[in-house]
Coordinates of C-alpha atoms in Angstrom, one line a residue:
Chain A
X1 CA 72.8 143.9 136.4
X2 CA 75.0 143.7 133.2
X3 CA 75.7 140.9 131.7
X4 CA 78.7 137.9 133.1
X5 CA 81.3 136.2 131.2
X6 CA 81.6 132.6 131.9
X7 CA 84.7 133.5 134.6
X8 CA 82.0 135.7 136.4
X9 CA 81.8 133.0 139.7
X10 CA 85.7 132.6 139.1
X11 CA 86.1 136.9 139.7
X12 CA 83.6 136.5 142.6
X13 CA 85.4 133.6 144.5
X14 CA 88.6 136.2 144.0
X15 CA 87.5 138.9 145.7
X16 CA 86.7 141.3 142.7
X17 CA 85.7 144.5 142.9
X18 CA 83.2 144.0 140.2
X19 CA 82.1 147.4 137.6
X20 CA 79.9 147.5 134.7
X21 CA 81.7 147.9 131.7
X22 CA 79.9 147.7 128.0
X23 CA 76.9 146.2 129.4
X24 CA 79.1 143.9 131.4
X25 CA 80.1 143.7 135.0
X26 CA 83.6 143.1 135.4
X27 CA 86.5 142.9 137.4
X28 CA 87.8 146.2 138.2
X29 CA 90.3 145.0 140.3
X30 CA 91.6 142.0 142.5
X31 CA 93.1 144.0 145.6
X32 CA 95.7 146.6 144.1
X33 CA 95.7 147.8 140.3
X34 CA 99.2 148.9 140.8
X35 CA 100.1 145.6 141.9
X36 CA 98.3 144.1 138.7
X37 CA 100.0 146.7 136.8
X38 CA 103.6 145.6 137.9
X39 CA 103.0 141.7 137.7
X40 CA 102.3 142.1 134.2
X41 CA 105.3 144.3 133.1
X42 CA 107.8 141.8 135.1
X43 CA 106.3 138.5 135.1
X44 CA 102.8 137.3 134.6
X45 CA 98.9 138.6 134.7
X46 CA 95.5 137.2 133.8
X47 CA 92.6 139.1 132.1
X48 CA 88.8 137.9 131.2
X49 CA 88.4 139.9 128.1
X50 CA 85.6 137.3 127.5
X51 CA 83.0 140.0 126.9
X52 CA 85.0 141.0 124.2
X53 CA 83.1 139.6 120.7
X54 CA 84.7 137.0 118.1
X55 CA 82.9 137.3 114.6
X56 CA 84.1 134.8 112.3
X57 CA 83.8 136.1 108.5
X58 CA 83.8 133.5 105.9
X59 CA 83.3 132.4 102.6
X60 CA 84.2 133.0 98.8
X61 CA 83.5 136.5 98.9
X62 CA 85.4 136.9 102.8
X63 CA 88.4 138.4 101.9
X64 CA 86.7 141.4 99.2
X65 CA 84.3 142.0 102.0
X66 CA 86.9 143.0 104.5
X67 CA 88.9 144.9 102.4
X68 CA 85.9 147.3 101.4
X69 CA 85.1 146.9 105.0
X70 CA 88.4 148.0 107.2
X71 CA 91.0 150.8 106.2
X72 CA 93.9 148.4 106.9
X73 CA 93.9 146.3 104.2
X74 CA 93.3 142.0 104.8
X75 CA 95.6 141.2 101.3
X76 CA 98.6 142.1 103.7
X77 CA 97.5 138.7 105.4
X78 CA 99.5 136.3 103.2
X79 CA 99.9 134.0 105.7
X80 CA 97.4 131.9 107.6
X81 CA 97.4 132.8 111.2
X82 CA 98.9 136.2 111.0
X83 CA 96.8 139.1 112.5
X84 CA 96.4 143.1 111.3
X85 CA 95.3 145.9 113.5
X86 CA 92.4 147.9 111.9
X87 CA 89.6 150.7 112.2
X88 CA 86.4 149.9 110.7
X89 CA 85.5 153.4 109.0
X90 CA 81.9 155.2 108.6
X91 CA 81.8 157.3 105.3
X92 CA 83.1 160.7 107.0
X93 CA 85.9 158.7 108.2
X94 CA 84.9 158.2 112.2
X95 CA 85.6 155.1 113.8
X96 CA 83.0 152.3 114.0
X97 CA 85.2 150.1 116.2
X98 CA 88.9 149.0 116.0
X99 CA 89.7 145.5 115.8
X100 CA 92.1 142.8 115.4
X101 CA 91.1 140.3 112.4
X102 CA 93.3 137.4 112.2
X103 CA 93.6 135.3 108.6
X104 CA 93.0 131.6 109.5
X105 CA 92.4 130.1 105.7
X106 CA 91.7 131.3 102.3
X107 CA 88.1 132.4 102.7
X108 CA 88.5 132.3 106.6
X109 CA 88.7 135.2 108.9
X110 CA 88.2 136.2 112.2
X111 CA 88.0 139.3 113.7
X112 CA 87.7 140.6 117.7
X113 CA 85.6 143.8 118.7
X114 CA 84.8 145.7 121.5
X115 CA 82.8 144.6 124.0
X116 CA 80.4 147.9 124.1
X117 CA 80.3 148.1 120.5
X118 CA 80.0 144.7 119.4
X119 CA 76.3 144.7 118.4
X120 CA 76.6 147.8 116.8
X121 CA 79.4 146.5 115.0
X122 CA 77.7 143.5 113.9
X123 CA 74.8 145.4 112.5
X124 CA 77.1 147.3 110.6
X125 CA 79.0 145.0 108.8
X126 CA 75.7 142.8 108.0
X127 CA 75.0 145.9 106.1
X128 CA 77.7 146.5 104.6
X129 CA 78.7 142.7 103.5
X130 CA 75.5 142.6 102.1
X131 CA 76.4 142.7 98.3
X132 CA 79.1 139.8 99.2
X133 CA 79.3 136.3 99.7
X134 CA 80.6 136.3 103.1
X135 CA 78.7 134.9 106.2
X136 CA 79.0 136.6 109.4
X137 CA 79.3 134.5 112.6
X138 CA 79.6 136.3 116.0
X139 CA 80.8 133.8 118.5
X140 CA 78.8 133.7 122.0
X141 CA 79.6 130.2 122.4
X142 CA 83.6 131.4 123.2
X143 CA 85.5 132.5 126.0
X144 CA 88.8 134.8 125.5
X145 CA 91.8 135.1 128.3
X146 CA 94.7 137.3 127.7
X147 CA 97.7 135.9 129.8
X148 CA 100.1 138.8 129.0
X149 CA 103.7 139.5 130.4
X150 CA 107.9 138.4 130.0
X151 CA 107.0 135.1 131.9
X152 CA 102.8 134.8 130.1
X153 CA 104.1 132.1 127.0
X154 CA 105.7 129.8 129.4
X155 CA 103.3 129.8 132.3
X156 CA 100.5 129.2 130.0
X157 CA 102.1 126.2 128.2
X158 CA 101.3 123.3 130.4
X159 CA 97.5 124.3 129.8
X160 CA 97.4 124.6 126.5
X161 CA 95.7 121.5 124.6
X162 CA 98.6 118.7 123.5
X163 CA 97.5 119.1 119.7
X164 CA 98.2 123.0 120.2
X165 CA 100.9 123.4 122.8
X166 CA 104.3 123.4 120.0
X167 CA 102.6 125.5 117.5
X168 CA 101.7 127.7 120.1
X169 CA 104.9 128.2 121.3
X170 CA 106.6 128.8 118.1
X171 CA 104.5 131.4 116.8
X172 CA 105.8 135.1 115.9
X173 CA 104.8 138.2 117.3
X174 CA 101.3 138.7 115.8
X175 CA 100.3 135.1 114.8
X176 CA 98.0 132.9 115.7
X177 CA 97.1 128.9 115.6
X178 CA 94.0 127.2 116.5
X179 CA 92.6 123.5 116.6
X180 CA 89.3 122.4 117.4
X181 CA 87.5 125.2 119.1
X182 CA 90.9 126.5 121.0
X183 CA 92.4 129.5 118.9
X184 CA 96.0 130.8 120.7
X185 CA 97.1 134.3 119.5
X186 CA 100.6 135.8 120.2
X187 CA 99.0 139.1 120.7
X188 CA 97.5 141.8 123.4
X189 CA 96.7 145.1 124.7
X190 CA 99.5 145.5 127.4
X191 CA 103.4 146.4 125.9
X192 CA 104.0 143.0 126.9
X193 CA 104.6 139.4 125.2
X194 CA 101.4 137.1 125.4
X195 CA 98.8 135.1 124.3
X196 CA 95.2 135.5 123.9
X197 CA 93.3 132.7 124.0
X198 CA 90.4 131.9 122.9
X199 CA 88.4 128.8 123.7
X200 CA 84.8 127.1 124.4
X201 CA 83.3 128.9 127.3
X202 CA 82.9 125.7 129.5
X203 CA 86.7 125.3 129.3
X204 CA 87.3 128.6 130.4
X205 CA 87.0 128.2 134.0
X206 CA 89.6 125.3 134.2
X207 CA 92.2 127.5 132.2
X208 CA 91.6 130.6 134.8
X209 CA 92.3 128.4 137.8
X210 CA 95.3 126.0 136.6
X211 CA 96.7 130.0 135.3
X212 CA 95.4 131.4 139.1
X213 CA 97.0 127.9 140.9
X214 CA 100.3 128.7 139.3
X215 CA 100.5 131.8 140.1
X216 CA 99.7 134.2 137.5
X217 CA 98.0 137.1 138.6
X218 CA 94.3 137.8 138.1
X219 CA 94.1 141.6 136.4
X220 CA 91.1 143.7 136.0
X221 CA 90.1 146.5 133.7
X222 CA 92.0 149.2 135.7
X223 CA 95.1 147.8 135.1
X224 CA 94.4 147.0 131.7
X225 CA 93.8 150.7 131.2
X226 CA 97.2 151.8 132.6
X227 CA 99.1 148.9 131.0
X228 CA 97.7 150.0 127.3
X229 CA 98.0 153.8 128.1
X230 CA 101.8 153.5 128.8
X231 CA 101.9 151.1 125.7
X232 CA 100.8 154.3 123.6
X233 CA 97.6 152.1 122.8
X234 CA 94.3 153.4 121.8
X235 CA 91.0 152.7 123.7
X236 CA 88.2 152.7 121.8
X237 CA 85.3 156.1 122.8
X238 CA 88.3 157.8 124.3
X239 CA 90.9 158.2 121.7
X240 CA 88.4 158.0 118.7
X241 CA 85.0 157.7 118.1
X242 CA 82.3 158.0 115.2
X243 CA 83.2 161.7 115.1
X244 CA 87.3 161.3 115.2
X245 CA 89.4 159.5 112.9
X246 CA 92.4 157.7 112.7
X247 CA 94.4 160.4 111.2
X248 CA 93.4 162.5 114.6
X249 CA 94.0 160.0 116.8
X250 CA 97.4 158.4 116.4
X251 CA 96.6 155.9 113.6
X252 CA 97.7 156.6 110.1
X253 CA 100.1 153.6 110.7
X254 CA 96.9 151.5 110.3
X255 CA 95.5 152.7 107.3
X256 CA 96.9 151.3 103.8
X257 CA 96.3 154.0 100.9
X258 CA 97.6 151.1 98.4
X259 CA 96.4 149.9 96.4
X260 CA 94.8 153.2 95.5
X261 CA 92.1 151.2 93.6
X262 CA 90.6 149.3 96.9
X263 CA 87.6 151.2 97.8
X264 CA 86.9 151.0 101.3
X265 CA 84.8 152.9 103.2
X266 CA 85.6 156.1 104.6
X267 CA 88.8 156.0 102.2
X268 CA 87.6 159.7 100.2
X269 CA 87.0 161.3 103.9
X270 CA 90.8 160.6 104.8
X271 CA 91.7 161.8 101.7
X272 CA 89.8 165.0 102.3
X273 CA 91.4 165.6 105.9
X274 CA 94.6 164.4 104.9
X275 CA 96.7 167.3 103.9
X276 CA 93.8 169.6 105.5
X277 CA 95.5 172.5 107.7
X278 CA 93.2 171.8 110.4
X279 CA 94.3 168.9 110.9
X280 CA 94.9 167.7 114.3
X281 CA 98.1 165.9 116.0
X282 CA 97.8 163.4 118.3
X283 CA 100.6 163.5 121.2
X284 CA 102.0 161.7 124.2
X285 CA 102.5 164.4 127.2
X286 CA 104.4 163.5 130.4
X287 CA 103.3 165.6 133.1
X288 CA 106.3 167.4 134.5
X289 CA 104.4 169.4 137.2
X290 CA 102.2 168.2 140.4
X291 CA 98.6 166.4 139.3
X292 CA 97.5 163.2 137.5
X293 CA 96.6 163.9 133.7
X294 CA 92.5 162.7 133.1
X295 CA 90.9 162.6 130.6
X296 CA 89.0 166.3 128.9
X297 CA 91.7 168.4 130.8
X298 CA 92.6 171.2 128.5
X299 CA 96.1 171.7 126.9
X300 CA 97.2 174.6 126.9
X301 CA 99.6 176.7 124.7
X302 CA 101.0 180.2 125.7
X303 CA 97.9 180.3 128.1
X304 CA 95.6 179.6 125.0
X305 CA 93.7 176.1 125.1
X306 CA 95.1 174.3 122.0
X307 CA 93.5 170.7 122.4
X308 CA 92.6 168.3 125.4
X309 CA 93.6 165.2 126.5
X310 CA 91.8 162.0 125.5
X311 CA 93.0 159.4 128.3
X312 CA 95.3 160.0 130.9
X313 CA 96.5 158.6 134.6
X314 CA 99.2 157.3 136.5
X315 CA 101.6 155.4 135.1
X316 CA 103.0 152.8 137.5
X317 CA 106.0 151.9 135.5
X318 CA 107.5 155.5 135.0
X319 CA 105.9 156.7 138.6
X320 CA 105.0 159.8 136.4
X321 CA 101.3 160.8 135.2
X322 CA 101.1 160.2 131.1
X323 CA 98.1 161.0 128.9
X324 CA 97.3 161.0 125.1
X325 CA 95.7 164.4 124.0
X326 CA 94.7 165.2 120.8
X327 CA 96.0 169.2 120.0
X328 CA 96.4 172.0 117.5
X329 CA 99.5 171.0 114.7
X330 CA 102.9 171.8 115.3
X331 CA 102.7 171.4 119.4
X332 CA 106.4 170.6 120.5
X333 CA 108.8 170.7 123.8
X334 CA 106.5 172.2 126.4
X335 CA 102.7 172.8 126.9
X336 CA 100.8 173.2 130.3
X337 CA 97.3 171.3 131.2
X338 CA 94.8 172.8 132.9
X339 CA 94.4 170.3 136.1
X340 CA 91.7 171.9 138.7
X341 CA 91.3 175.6 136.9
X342 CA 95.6 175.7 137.2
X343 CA 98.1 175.5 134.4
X344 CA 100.5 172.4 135.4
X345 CA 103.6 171.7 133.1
X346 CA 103.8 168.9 131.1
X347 CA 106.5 168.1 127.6
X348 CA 105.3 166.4 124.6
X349 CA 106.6 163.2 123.7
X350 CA 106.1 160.1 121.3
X351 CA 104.4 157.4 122.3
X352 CA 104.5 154.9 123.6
X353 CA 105.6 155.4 127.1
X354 CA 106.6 151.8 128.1
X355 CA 107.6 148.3 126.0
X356 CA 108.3 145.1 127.7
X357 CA 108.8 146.2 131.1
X358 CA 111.5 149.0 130.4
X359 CA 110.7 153.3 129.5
X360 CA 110.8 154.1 126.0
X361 CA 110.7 158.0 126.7
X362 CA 113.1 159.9 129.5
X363 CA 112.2 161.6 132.6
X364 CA 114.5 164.4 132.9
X365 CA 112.5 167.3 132.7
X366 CA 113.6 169.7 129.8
Chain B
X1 CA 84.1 144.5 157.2
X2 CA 86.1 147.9 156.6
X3 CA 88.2 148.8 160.0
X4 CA 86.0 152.1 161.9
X5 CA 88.0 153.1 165.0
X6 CA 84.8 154.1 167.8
X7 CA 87.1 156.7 169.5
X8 CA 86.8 159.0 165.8
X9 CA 84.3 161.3 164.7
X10 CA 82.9 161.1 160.9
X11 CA 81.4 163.1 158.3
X12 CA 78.9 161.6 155.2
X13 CA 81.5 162.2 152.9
X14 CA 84.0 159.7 154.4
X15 CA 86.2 162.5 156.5
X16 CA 87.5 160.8 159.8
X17 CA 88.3 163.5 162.7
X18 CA 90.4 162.8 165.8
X19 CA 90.6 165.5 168.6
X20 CA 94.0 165.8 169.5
X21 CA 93.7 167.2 173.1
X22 CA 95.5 170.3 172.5
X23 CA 93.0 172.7 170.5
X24 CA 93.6 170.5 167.3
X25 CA 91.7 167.6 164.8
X26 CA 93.6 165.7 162.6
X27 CA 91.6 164.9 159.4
X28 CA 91.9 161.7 156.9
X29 CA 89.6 159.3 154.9
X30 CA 87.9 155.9 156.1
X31 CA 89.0 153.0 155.7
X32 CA 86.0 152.2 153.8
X33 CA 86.7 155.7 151.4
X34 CA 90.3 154.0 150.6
X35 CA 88.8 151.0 149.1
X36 CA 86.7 152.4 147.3
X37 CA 89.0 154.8 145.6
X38 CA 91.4 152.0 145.2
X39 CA 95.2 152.6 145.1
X40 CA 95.9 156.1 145.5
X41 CA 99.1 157.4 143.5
X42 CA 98.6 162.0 144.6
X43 CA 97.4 163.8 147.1
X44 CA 97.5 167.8 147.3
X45 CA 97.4 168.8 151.0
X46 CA 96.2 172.6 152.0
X47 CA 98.5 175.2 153.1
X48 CA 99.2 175.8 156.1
X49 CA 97.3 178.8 157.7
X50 CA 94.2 178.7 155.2
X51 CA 90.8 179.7 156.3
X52 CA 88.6 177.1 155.5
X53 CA 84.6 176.4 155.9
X54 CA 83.1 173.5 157.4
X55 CA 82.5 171.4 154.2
X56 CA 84.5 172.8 152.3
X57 CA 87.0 171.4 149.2
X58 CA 90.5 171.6 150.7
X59 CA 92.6 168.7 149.9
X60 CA 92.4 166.2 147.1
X61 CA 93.3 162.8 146.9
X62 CA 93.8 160.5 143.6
X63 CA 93.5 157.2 142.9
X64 CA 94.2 155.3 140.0
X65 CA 90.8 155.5 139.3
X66 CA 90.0 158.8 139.5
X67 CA 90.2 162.4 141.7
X68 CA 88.5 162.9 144.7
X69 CA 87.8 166.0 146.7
X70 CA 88.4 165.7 150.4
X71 CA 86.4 168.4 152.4
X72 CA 87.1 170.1 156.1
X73 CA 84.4 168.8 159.0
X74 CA 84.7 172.3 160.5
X75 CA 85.2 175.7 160.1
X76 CA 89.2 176.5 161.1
X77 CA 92.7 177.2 160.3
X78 CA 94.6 174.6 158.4
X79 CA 97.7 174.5 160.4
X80 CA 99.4 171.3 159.2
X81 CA 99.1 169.3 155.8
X82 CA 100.9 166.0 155.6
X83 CA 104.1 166.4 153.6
X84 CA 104.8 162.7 153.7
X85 CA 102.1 162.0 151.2
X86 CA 103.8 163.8 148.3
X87 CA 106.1 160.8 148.4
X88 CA 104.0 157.7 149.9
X89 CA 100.6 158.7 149.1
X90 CA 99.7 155.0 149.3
X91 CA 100.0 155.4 153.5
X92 CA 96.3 156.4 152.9
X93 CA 95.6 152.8 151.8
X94 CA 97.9 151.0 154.1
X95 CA 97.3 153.4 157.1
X96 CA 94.4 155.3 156.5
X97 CA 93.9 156.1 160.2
X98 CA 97.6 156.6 161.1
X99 CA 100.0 157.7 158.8
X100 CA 97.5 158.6 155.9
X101 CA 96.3 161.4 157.6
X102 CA 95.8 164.6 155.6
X103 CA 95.7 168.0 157.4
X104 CA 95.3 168.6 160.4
X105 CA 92.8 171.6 162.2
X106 CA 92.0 174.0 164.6
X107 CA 88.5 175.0 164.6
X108 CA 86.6 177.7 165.4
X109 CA 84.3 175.8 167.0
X110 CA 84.8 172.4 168.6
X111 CA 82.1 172.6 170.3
X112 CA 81.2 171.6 166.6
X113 CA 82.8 168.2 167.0
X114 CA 79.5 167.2 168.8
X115 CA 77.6 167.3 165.3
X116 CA 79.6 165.3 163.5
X117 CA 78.6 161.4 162.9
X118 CA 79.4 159.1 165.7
X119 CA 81.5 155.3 164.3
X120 CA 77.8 154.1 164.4
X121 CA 75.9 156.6 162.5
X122 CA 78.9 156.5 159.7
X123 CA 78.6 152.6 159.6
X124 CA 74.8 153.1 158.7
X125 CA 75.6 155.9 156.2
X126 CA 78.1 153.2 154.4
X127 CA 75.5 150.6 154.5
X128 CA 73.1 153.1 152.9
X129 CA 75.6 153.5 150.1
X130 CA 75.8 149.8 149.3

């Protein structure tokens, strides 16, 4: 038996089909992923991502530590409240974990990590903070919901606490506001507008069911999975790894070279692989053929196998199969993918696939 | 409670066979084999006229979730897939015993049929899996 968030009985009453996930069992699905899927892109859905891990950093040294400690670079947060994307680097440049840390004060951070990683994670960057005056606070005693969708900001409203409910609603894309223990980010892991909320764990179950009573759909980790595939977002052990990188797997766009002076880990690996010939690209394909893309299909070049595909599925959007594959440099136009021992076509595209409900690549086939 | 018609043969890897009366078995998944593929978005059906063993991989259906192969009860001639499913392969979860079917089969052997599992013996081989 894994381990249950604090909506565990809440999934159960639902009807969840329940899976272990990073040591936890969660909600699959409610019923029908697709359905999930589509509430999300054109009004409202509902996640637990409660087993996802808050660790707040803080103190006079906070802001040096993170900056040595993630490849995006903290000193972009000028603002309290706004939020950066990040890897967390080992010295050869793999990924430890990627994360979303959120500025809240001078001297105040905090930062969100994967659920199957999170102790790791936390052992890491105790060892690594510890030639800084920083403490580092994981945060069991929360609860996180993701209400994500065109329709999320304004369902959610009426629950929201008084003392949190107008800055909540006039934050920007990527900001966040808090008071007390409640902590309201306009962000997410779906193409979509949103919140993510986090909040004392004995409050959680009240939010889920005032969300559930007015009708925003409940959403498990399969359609999670499709909603951030056709956003052109990463998950974490599929698209990179310890072994992988960020310049492999889609995200240079997260790694700030300047100042050239901030030394943080894993900055003279990416260096190194930079301008390397070897290189890999990381790609969007649409499949064009019969099949569903998966994950560790080949691609395939001329016949020759040139990379493989890191996650892939159906998108329910686009009614099309989509993958991200990671692939020799230079692959353009067409490729095939080897889908039961047979070639299938498939065209390379850019990422993402969907953003707020509408296609962001076309169909046709070339 | 997963819906198990009694009037249907099974097999332990959730096949559900109909004789047809006229030399022929149509072939699908349970009811309980839809649910727990959950919603499925591609199915490739056999060609018509292919030889195929008892038991073995002729037809595959997807879910969101992941692919699954679906195998032939008995030894036969594949003499109809079901077209349909290119475009709605969802009638597998809405219909799994009607219009979700997959191929259908003439076997070499229905005397065959006989050792297949009876809607009983599947529903014990589902509780097993549980």
């Amino acid at each position: 038996m894994g381990l249950r968030t604090p909506l565990y009985s809440e999934h159960e009453r639902l009807g969840a089909r329940l899976v272990p996930f990073g040591g936890w069992d969660m909600p699959l699905h409610y019923g029908s992923q697709i359905e999930e899927h589509h509430a999300v892109r054109r009004t409202a859905g509902l996640f637990d991502v409660s087993h996802m891990r808050p660790v707040d950093i803080s103190g006079p040294g906070a802001q040096a530590f993170l900056r040595h400690l993630l490849a995006n670079d903290v000193a972009r947060l000028k603002t309290p409240g706004k939020a950066l994307y990040s890897c967390m680097l080992n010295s050869s440049g793999g990924v430890v974990d990627d994360l979303i840390v959120y500025a809240r004060a001078p001297e105040r951070f905090r930062i969100v990590v994967n659920a199957g990683t999170a102790d790791k994670d936390i052992a890491w960057m105790r060892e690594q903070g510890a030639g800084f005056e920083a403490a580092i606070q994981p945060r069991h005693d929360l609860a996180m919901i993701a209400v994500q969708g065109p329709e999320a900001r304004r369902r959610a409203a009426p629950w929201l606490p008084d003392n949190l409910r107008d800055s909540a609603m006039t934050l920007a894309p990527f900001f966040a506001t808090e008071a007390d223990d409640w902590f309201v980010g306009r962000t997410g892991y779906t193409g979509e507008d949103g919140f993510e909320i986090m909040l004392p764990a004995d409050r959680a179950a009240a939010l889920w069911r005032s969300l559930v009573d007015a009708g925003v759909q409940p959403c498990g980790l399969g359609a999670r999975d499709t909603l951030r595939l056709e956003a052109g977002m990463n998950l974490y052990g599929q698209d990179m790894d310890e072994t992988v990188g960020p310049l492999e797997s889609g995200l240079a766009w997260t790694l700030a070279g300047e100042p050239a002076e901030r030394d943080f880990i894993g900055r003279d690996a990416l260096l190194r692989l930079r301008d390397a010939p070897e290189r890999r690209d990381f790609v969007g394909l649409l499949l064009t053929g019969r099949g569903i893309l998966r994950g560790h299909q080949k691609v395939l070049r001329d016949g020759e196998e040139i990379g493989e595909i890191t996650s892939g599925g159906f998108s329910p959007t686009l009614e099309r199969s989509i993958a991200l594959a990671r692939v020799a440099p230079g692959l353009d136009g067409i490729c095939e993918v080897e889908i039961r021992g047979k070639p299938v076509s498939a065209r390379v595209v850019k990422p993402p696939f969907v953003r707020h409900g509408q296609p962001c690549i076309t169909l046709e086939d070339a | 409670m997963s819906n198990l018609p009694a009037d249907l043969r099974y097999t332990k890897t959730h096949e559900w066979v109909k004789e047809n009366g006229d030399g022929t078995l149509t072939i699908g998944i349970t009811d309980h084999a839809q649910e727990a593929l959950g919603d499925i978005v591609f199915v490739e059906v056999p060609e018509n006229g292919r030889q195929v063993d008892a038991d073995e991989a002729c037809a595959v259906v997807e879910s969101v979730k992941a692919a699954s192969d679906i195998y032939s009860p008995l030894a036969g001639e594949i003499v109809e897939g079901n077209a349909t499913l290119t475009d709605t392969p969802d009638a597998i979860n809405t219909s799994p015993y009607e219009e979700g079917w997959i191929f259908r089969l003439v076997p070499s052997d229905m005397g065959a049929l006989n050792g297949l599992l009876d809607a009983a013996a599947y529903q014990q081989v589902v509780e097993e899996e549980d």
